[in-house]
PDB file of C-alpha atoms in Angstrom:
ATOM      1  CA  MET A 438     134.044 -44.467-170.812  1.00  0.00           C
ATOM      2  CA  GLY A 439     130.508 -43.706-171.925  1.00  0.00           C
ATOM      3  CA  ASP A 440     129.346 -45.544-175.044  1.00  0.00           C
ATOM      4  CA  SER A 441     132.642 -47.421-175.393  1.00  0.00           C
ATOM      5  CA  GLY A 442     132.347 -48.757-171.858  1.00  0.00           C
ATOM      6  CA  SER A 443     128.768 -49.904-172.468  1.00  0.00           C
ATOM      7  CA  ALA A 444     129.749 -51.592-175.723  1.00  0.00           C
ATOM      8  CA  LEU A 445     132.658 -53.355-174.045  1.00  0.00           C
ATOM      9  CA  ALA A 446     130.431 -54.627-171.233  1.00  0.00           C
ATOM     10  CA  LEU A 447     127.855 -55.878-173.749  1.00  0.00           C
ATOM     11  CA  GLU A 448     130.544 -57.651-175.754  1.00  0.00           C
ATOM     12  CA  THR A 449     131.804 -59.347-172.583  1.00  0.00           C
ATOM     13  CA  ARG A 450     128.287 -60.463-171.589  1.00  0.00           C
ATOM     14  CA  ASN A 451     127.751 -61.957-175.032  1.00  0.00           C
ATOM     15  CA  LEU A 452     131.113 -63.703-174.886  1.00  0.00           C
ATOM     16  CA  VAL A 453     130.761 -65.373-171.475  1.00  0.00           C
ATOM     17  CA  GLY A 454     127.044 -66.229-171.644  1.00  0.00           C
ATOM     18  CA  LYS A 455     124.124 -65.401-169.375  1.00  0.00           C
ATOM     19  CA  GLN A 456     124.793 -67.883-166.542  1.00  0.00           C
ATOM     20  CA  ARG A 457     128.472 -67.038-166.165  1.00  0.00           C
ATOM     21  CA  TRP A 458     127.737 -63.310-166.433  1.00  0.00           C
ATOM     22  CA  GLU A 459     125.149 -63.498-163.634  1.00  0.00           C
ATOM     23  CA  ALA A 460     127.646 -65.360-161.442  1.00  0.00           C
ATOM     24  CA  HIS A 461     130.198 -62.676-162.250  1.00  0.00           C
ATOM     25  CA  CYS A 462     127.772 -59.927-161.175  1.00  0.00           C
ATOM     26  CA  ASN A 463     127.308 -61.696-157.826  1.00  0.00           C
ATOM     27  CA  THR A 464     131.084 -61.930-157.431  1.00  0.00           C
ATOM     28  CA  VAL A 465     131.468 -58.220-158.163  1.00  0.00           C
ATOM     29  CA  GLU A 466     128.850 -57.406-155.527  1.00  0.00           C
ATOM     30  CA  GLY A 467     130.721 -59.510-152.960  1.00  0.00           C
ATOM     31  CA  PHE A 468     134.012 -57.933-153.942  1.00  0.00           C
ATOM     32  CA  TRP A 469     132.749 -54.417-153.208  1.00  0.00           C
ATOM     33  CA  GLU A 470     131.220 -55.560-149.925  1.00  0.00           C
ATOM     34  CA  ASN A 471     134.687 -56.830-149.057  1.00  0.00           C
ATOM     35  CA  ILE A 472     136.296 -53.488-149.874  1.00  0.00           C
ATOM     36  CA  ALA A 473     133.676 -51.553-147.875  1.00  0.00           C
ATOM     37  CA  SER A 474     134.196 -53.829-144.849  1.00  0.00           C
ATOM     38  CA  TYR A 475     137.953 -53.422-145.078  1.00  0.00           C
ATOM     39  CA  LEU A 476     137.733 -49.611-145.019  1.00  0.00           C
ATOM     40  CA  GLU A 477     135.075 -49.408-142.294  1.00  0.00           C
ATOM     41  CA  PRO A 478     137.463 -49.244-139.276  1.00  0.00           C
ATOM     42  CA  TYR A 479     139.442 -46.279-140.628  1.00  0.00           C
ATOM     43  CA  ASP A 480     138.740 -42.639-139.757  1.00  0.00           C
ATOM     44  CA  PRO A 481     137.118 -41.307-142.971  1.00  0.00           C
ATOM     45  CA  CYS A 482     138.672 -37.878-142.442  1.00  0.00           C
ATOM     46  CA  LEU A 483     142.118 -39.440-142.915  1.00  0.00           C
ATOM     47  CA  LEU A 484     141.154 -41.151-146.175  1.00  0.00           C
ATOM     48  CA  LYS A 485     142.316 -39.488-149.395  1.00  0.00           C
ATOM     49  CA  LEU A 486     140.631 -41.105-152.373  1.00  0.00           C
ATOM     50  CA  TYR A 487     142.306 -41.632-155.740  1.00  0.00           C
ATOM     51  CA  GLN A 488     140.099 -43.064-158.481  1.00  0.00           C
ATOM     52  CA  ASP A 489     141.220 -44.235-161.905  1.00  0.00           C
ATOM     53  CA  GLY A 490     139.423 -42.281-164.605  1.00  0.00           C
ATOM     54  CA  MET A 491     139.003 -39.252-162.299  1.00  0.00           C
ATOM     55  CA  PRO A 492     140.557 -36.120-163.882  1.00  0.00           C
ATOM     56  CA  VAL A 493     139.300 -33.714-161.186  1.00  0.00           C
ATOM     57  CA  GLY A 494     138.792 -33.740-157.444  1.00  0.00           C
ATOM     58  CA  ASP A 495     136.775 -32.064-154.710  1.00  0.00           C
ATOM     59  CA  ALA A 496     133.202 -30.945-155.554  1.00  0.00           C
ATOM     60  CA  LEU A 497     133.476 -31.378-159.333  1.00  0.00           C
ATOM     61  CA  GLY A 498     134.855 -34.881-158.897  1.00  0.00           C
ATOM     62  CA  GLY A 499     132.018 -35.578-156.478  1.00  0.00           C
ATOM     63  CA  ARG A 500     129.469 -34.666-159.136  1.00  0.00           C
ATOM     64  CA  ILE A 501     131.119 -37.062-161.595  1.00  0.00           C
ATOM     65  CA  ALA A 502     130.997 -39.771-158.924  1.00  0.00           C
ATOM     66  CA  GLU A 503     127.301 -39.075-158.303  1.00  0.00           C
ATOM     67  CA  LYS A 504     126.457 -39.613-161.975  1.00  0.00           C
ATOM     68  CA  ALA A 505     128.443 -42.863-162.146  1.00  0.00           C
ATOM     69  CA  ALA A 506     126.882 -44.102-158.904  1.00  0.00           C
ATOM     70  CA  ALA A 507     123.403 -43.348-160.247  1.00  0.00           C
ATOM     71  CA  ARG A 508     124.183 -45.602-163.231  1.00  0.00           C
ATOM     72  CA  GLY A 509     124.796 -48.463-160.795  1.00  0.00           C
ATOM     73  CA  SER A 510     128.586 -48.426-160.363  1.00  0.00           C
ATOM     74  CA  ARG A 511     129.395 -50.128-157.034  1.00  0.00           C
ATOM     75  CA  ASN A 512     132.844 -48.537-157.142  1.00  0.00           C
ATOM     76  CA  TYR A 513     131.415 -45.020-157.276  1.00  0.00           C
ATOM     77  CA  GLN A 514     128.645 -45.807-154.804  1.00  0.00           C
ATOM     78  CA  LEU A 515     131.316 -46.721-152.255  1.00  0.00           C
ATOM     79  CA  LEU A 516     133.289 -43.623-153.209  1.00  0.00           C
ATOM     80  CA  LEU A 517     130.268 -41.426-152.458  1.00  0.00           C
ATOM     81  CA  LYS A 518     129.658 -43.100-149.098  1.00  0.00           C
ATOM     82  CA  LEU A 519     133.241 -42.411-148.084  1.00  0.00           C
ATOM     83  CA  ILE A 520     133.020 -38.790-149.252  1.00  0.00           C
ATOM     84  CA  ASP A 521     129.785 -38.316-147.297  1.00  0.00           C
ATOM     85  CA  LYS A 522     131.587 -39.549-144.168  1.00  0.00           C
ATOM     86  CA  GLY A 523     134.412 -37.047-144.605  1.00  0.00           C
ATOM     87  CA  ALA A 524     136.906 -38.615-147.033  1.00  0.00           C
ATOM     88  CA  GLU A 525     138.500 -36.364-149.660  1.00  0.00           C
ATOM     89  CA  LEU A 526     138.399 -37.145-153.393  1.00  0.00           C
ATOM     90  CA  ARG A 527     141.547 -36.028-155.213  1.00  0.00           C
ATOM     91  CA  LYS A 528     142.416 -35.450-158.854  1.00  0.00           C
ATOM     92  CA  THR A 529     144.019 -38.651-160.075  1.00  0.00           C
ATOM     93  CA  GLU A 530     144.334 -38.635-163.861  1.00  0.00           C
ATOM     94  CA  ASP A 531     145.182 -36.511-166.909  1.00  0.00           C
ATOM     95  CA  ALA A 532     142.030 -35.795-168.926  1.00  0.00           C
ATOM     96  CA  ALA A 533     143.971 -35.797-172.218  1.00  0.00           C
ATOM     97  CA  LEU A 534     145.183 -39.373-171.646  1.00  0.00           C
ATOM     98  CA  LEU A 535     141.648 -40.506-170.821  1.00  0.00           C
ATOM     99  CA  VAL A 536     140.351 -39.021-174.095  1.00  0.00           C
ATOM    100  CA  GLN A 537     143.117 -40.786-176.025  1.00  0.00           C
ATOM    101  CA  GLU A 538     142.249 -44.097-174.381  1.00  0.00           C
ATOM    102  CA  HIS A 539     138.539 -43.619-175.063  1.00  0.00           C
ATOM    103  CA  GLU A 540     139.253 -43.094-178.769  1.00  0.00           C
ATOM    104  CA  ASN A 541     141.633 -46.056-178.886  1.00  0.00           C
ATOM    105  CA  ILE A 542     139.033 -48.373-177.325  1.00  0.00           C
ATOM    106  CA  ARG A 543     136.409 -47.117-179.767  1.00  0.00           C
ATOM    107  CA  ARG A 544     138.694 -47.873-182.727  1.00  0.00           C
ATOM    108  CA  GLY A 545     139.432 -51.328-181.341  1.00  0.00           C
ATOM    109  CA  LEU A 546     135.730 -52.165-181.027  1.00  0.00           C
ATOM    110  CA  GLU A 547     135.082 -51.084-184.610  1.00  0.00           C
ATOM    111  CA  ASN A 548     137.586 -53.544-186.145  1.00  0.00           C
ATOM    112  CA  PRO A 549     137.801 -57.372-186.261  1.00  0.00           C
ATOM    113  CA  GLN A 550     139.953 -58.958-183.555  1.00  0.00           C
ATOM    114  CA  SER A 551     142.627 -60.177-185.992  1.00  0.00           C
ATOM    115  CA  SER A 552     142.919 -56.982-188.053  1.00  0.00           C
ATOM    116  CA  PRO A 553     146.129 -54.900-188.157  1.00  0.00           C
ATOM    117  CA  GLN A 554     144.124 -51.978-186.791  1.00  0.00           C
ATOM    118  CA  THR A 555     143.158 -53.988-183.712  1.00  0.00           C
ATOM    119  CA  ARG A 556     146.756 -55.109-183.136  1.00  0.00           C
ATOM    120  CA  SER A 557     147.824 -51.488-183.394  1.00  0.00           C
ATOM    121  CA  CYS A 558     145.141 -50.521-180.874  1.00  0.00           C
ATOM    122  CA  ARG A 559     146.422 -53.140-178.427  1.00  0.00           C
ATOM    123  CA  ALA A 560     149.957 -51.780-178.647  1.00  0.00           C
ATOM    124  CA  GLU A 561     148.650 -48.254-178.154  1.00  0.00           C
ATOM    125  CA  GLN A 562     146.596 -49.432-175.173  1.00  0.00           C
ATOM    126  CA  GLU A 563     149.722 -50.775-173.491  1.00  0.00           C
ATOM    127  CA  ARG A 564     151.437 -47.417-174.005  1.00  0.00           C
ATOM    128  CA  LEU A 565     148.456 -45.490-172.663  1.00  0.00           C
ATOM    129  CA  THR A 566     148.097 -47.766-169.630  1.00  0.00           C
ATOM    130  CA  GLU A 567     151.752 -47.235-168.748  1.00  0.00           C
ATOM    131  CA  ALA A 568     151.378 -43.461-169.173  1.00  0.00           C
ATOM    132  CA  ARG A 569     148.281 -43.462-166.993  1.00  0.00           C
ATOM    133  CA  ASP A 570     150.040 -45.559-164.327  1.00  0.00           C
ATOM    134  CA  ARG A 571     152.816 -42.974-164.117  1.00  0.00           C
ATOM    135  CA  THR A 572     150.304 -40.125-163.975  1.00  0.00           C
ATOM    136  CA  ILE A 573     148.293 -41.783-161.198  1.00  0.00           C
ATOM    137  CA  ALA A 574     151.456 -42.523-159.217  1.00  0.00           C
ATOM    138  CA  HIS A 575     152.583 -38.913-159.599  1.00  0.00           C
ATOM    139  CA  ALA A 576     149.218 -37.719-158.288  1.00  0.00           C
ATOM    140  CA  VAL A 577     149.629 -39.876-155.185  1.00  0.00           C
ATOM    141  CA  ASN A 578     153.324 -39.080-154.702  1.00  0.00           C
ATOM    142  CA  SER A 579     152.804 -35.330-154.956  1.00  0.00           C
ATOM    143  CA  THR A 580     149.667 -34.931-152.828  1.00  0.00           C
ATOM    144  CA  LEU A 581     149.628 -37.648-150.133  1.00  0.00           C
ATOM    145  CA  ARG A 582     150.934 -36.174-146.881  1.00  0.00           C
ATOM    146  CA  GLU A 583     152.354 -37.665-143.687  1.00  0.00           C
ATOM    147  CA  GLY A 584     149.578 -39.176-141.561  1.00  0.00           C
ATOM    148  CA  GLU A 585     147.095 -39.423-144.427  1.00  0.00           C
ATOM    149  CA  ILE A 586     145.759 -42.738-145.740  1.00  0.00           C
ATOM    150  CA  GLY A 587     145.576 -42.928-149.513  1.00  0.00           C
ATOM    151  CA  VAL A 588     142.968 -45.237-151.019  1.00  0.00           C
ATOM    152  CA  LEU A 589     143.512 -45.999-154.699  1.00  0.00           C
ATOM    153  CA  PHE A 590     140.709 -47.578-156.735  1.00  0.00           C
ATOM    154  CA  VAL A 591     142.292 -48.862-159.936  1.00  0.00           C
ATOM    155  CA  GLY A 592     141.596 -51.581-162.498  1.00  0.00           C
ATOM    156  CA  ALA A 593     143.508 -54.860-162.706  1.00  0.00           C
ATOM    157  CA  ALA A 594     145.198 -53.802-165.963  1.00  0.00           C
ATOM    158  CA  HIS A 595     147.174 -51.166-164.064  1.00  0.00           C
ATOM    159  CA  ASP A 596     150.419 -51.513-162.126  1.00  0.00           C
ATOM    160  CA  VAL A 597     150.697 -48.222-160.265  1.00  0.00           C
ATOM    161  CA  CYS A 598     152.518 -49.496-157.175  1.00  0.00           C
ATOM    162  CA  ARG A 599     155.899 -49.831-158.887  1.00  0.00           C
ATOM    163  CA  HIS A 600     155.880 -46.092-159.603  1.00  0.00           C
ATOM    164  CA  LEU A 601     155.047 -44.986-156.061  1.00  0.00           C
ATOM    165  CA  ASP A 602     157.672 -43.363-153.838  1.00  0.00           C
ATOM    166  CA  ARG A 603     159.479 -45.828-151.591  1.00  0.00           C
ATOM    167  CA  ASP A 604     158.386 -44.076-148.407  1.00  0.00           C
ATOM    168  CA  ILE A 605     154.726 -44.824-149.185  1.00  0.00           C
ATOM    169  CA  GLN A 606     153.646 -48.027-147.436  1.00  0.00           C
ATOM    170  CA  VAL A 607     151.371 -50.044-149.730  1.00  0.00           C
ATOM    171  CA  GLU A 608     148.834 -52.682-148.731  1.00  0.00           C
ATOM    172  CA  GLU A 609     146.910 -54.324-151.555  1.00  0.00           C
ATOM    173  CA  VAL A 610     143.395 -55.283-150.477  1.00  0.00           C
ATOM    174  CA  LYS A 611     143.193 -57.633-153.438  1.00  0.00           C
ATOM    175  CA  ARG A 612     146.274 -58.707-155.367  1.00  0.00           C
ATOM    176  CA  ARG A 613     146.485 -57.597-158.970  1.00  0.00           C
ATOM    177  CA  ASP A 614     147.476 -61.089-160.154  1.00  0.00           C
ATOM    178  CA  SER A 615     144.403 -62.628-158.481  1.00  0.00           C
ATOM    179  CA  LEU A 616     142.089 -60.156-160.195  1.00  0.00           C
ATOM    180  CA  ARG A 617     143.741 -60.747-163.573  1.00  0.00           C
ATOM    181  CA  ALA A 618     143.481 -64.523-163.132  1.00  0.00           C
ATOM    182  CA  TYR A 619     139.793 -64.176-162.273  1.00  0.00           C
ATOM    183  CA  LEU A 620     139.100 -62.057-165.363  1.00  0.00           C
ATOM    184  CA  ALA A 621     140.946 -64.563-167.568  1.00  0.00           C
ATOM    185  CA  ALA A 622     138.897 -67.428-166.100  1.00  0.00           C
ATOM    186  CA  LEU A 623     135.707 -65.451-166.647  1.00  0.00           C
ATOM    187  CA  ILE A 624     136.406 -65.208-170.372  1.00  0.00           C
ATOM    188  CA  SER A 625     137.788 -68.646-171.155  1.00  0.00           C
ATOM    189  CA  GLY A 626     138.763 -70.546-168.023  1.00  0.00           C
ATOM    190  CA  ASP A 627     137.578 -73.787-166.487  1.00  0.00           C
ATOM    191  CA  PRO A 628     134.384 -73.449-164.368  1.00  0.00           C
ATOM    192  CA  TYR A 629     136.243 -74.912-161.372  1.00  0.00           C
ATOM    193  CA  ASP A 630     139.001 -72.294-161.677  1.00  0.00           C
ATOM    194  CA  LEU A 631     136.404 -69.543-161.957  1.00  0.00           C
ATOM    195  CA  ARG A 632     134.603 -70.778-158.830  1.00  0.00           C
ATOM    196  CA  MET A 633     137.832 -70.980-156.821  1.00  0.00           C
ATOM    197  CA  LEU A 634     138.946 -67.525-157.938  1.00  0.00           C
ATOM    198  CA  SER A 635     135.478 -66.128-157.217  1.00  0.00           C
ATOM    199  CA  ASP A 636     135.712 -67.429-153.646  1.00  0.00           C
ATOM    200  CA  ASP A 637     138.988 -65.527-153.251  1.00  0.00           C
ATOM    201  CA  LEU A 638     137.167 -62.274-154.069  1.00  0.00           C
ATOM    202  CA  ALA A 639     134.215 -62.940-151.742  1.00  0.00           C
ATOM    203  CA  PRO A 640     133.675 -60.876-148.561  1.00  0.00           C
ATOM    204  CA  LYS A 641     136.188 -61.657-145.796  1.00  0.00           C
ATOM    205  CA  GLY A 642     135.250 -58.956-143.264  1.00  0.00           C
ATOM    206  CA  ALA A 643     137.146 -56.053-141.813  1.00  0.00           C
ATOM    207  CA  PRO A 644     140.717 -56.367-140.472  1.00  0.00           C
ATOM    208  CA  GLY A 645     140.773 -58.314-137.232  1.00  0.00           C
ATOM    209  CA  GLN A 646     137.333 -59.848-137.863  1.00  0.00           C
ATOM    210  CA  GLU A 647     138.340 -62.810-140.031  1.00  0.00           C
TER     211      GLU A 647
END
């Protein structure tokens, strides 16, 4: 997301305050440790990686992942580790939709929260998210083969699973509703709720080790 992503992160930090933001960063770190532990037992050569925001795959996608990982993204750092072990990164998104979303977010950040422009941006964001969900699902449906294990990294705003083919068995490592509840508590929720939801995202270990 570039500058828009940085601006959005800064706005969130300012909104939640320093102490809550630091706790959130610790939760995020634990969350990615959890994901890494979950994937550890699987043969990396069977893993086919689908990443939201990734309009290309293979070597070019790997270079994009390297840049994001160098900026500190735990998501992309894990992605690179899996690729290094033999996992394959696949094209997941339509670049044109990503550009549209980038511009829509930029417009939303430039206007007051209650303005008609911002309300219009929210409606457009819902449309773009739905379009991206369908695109991501199509990428998985059309490229994931028998015997392969697809790993989809996607934000809590998305609902890709409902668009996947019925013969694809889905296991959510973390439920979408839990992530959305955590994000809501981060912004405006009760500290107790935030702590409980944070515990739900903490490392649990690999399958069979809990």
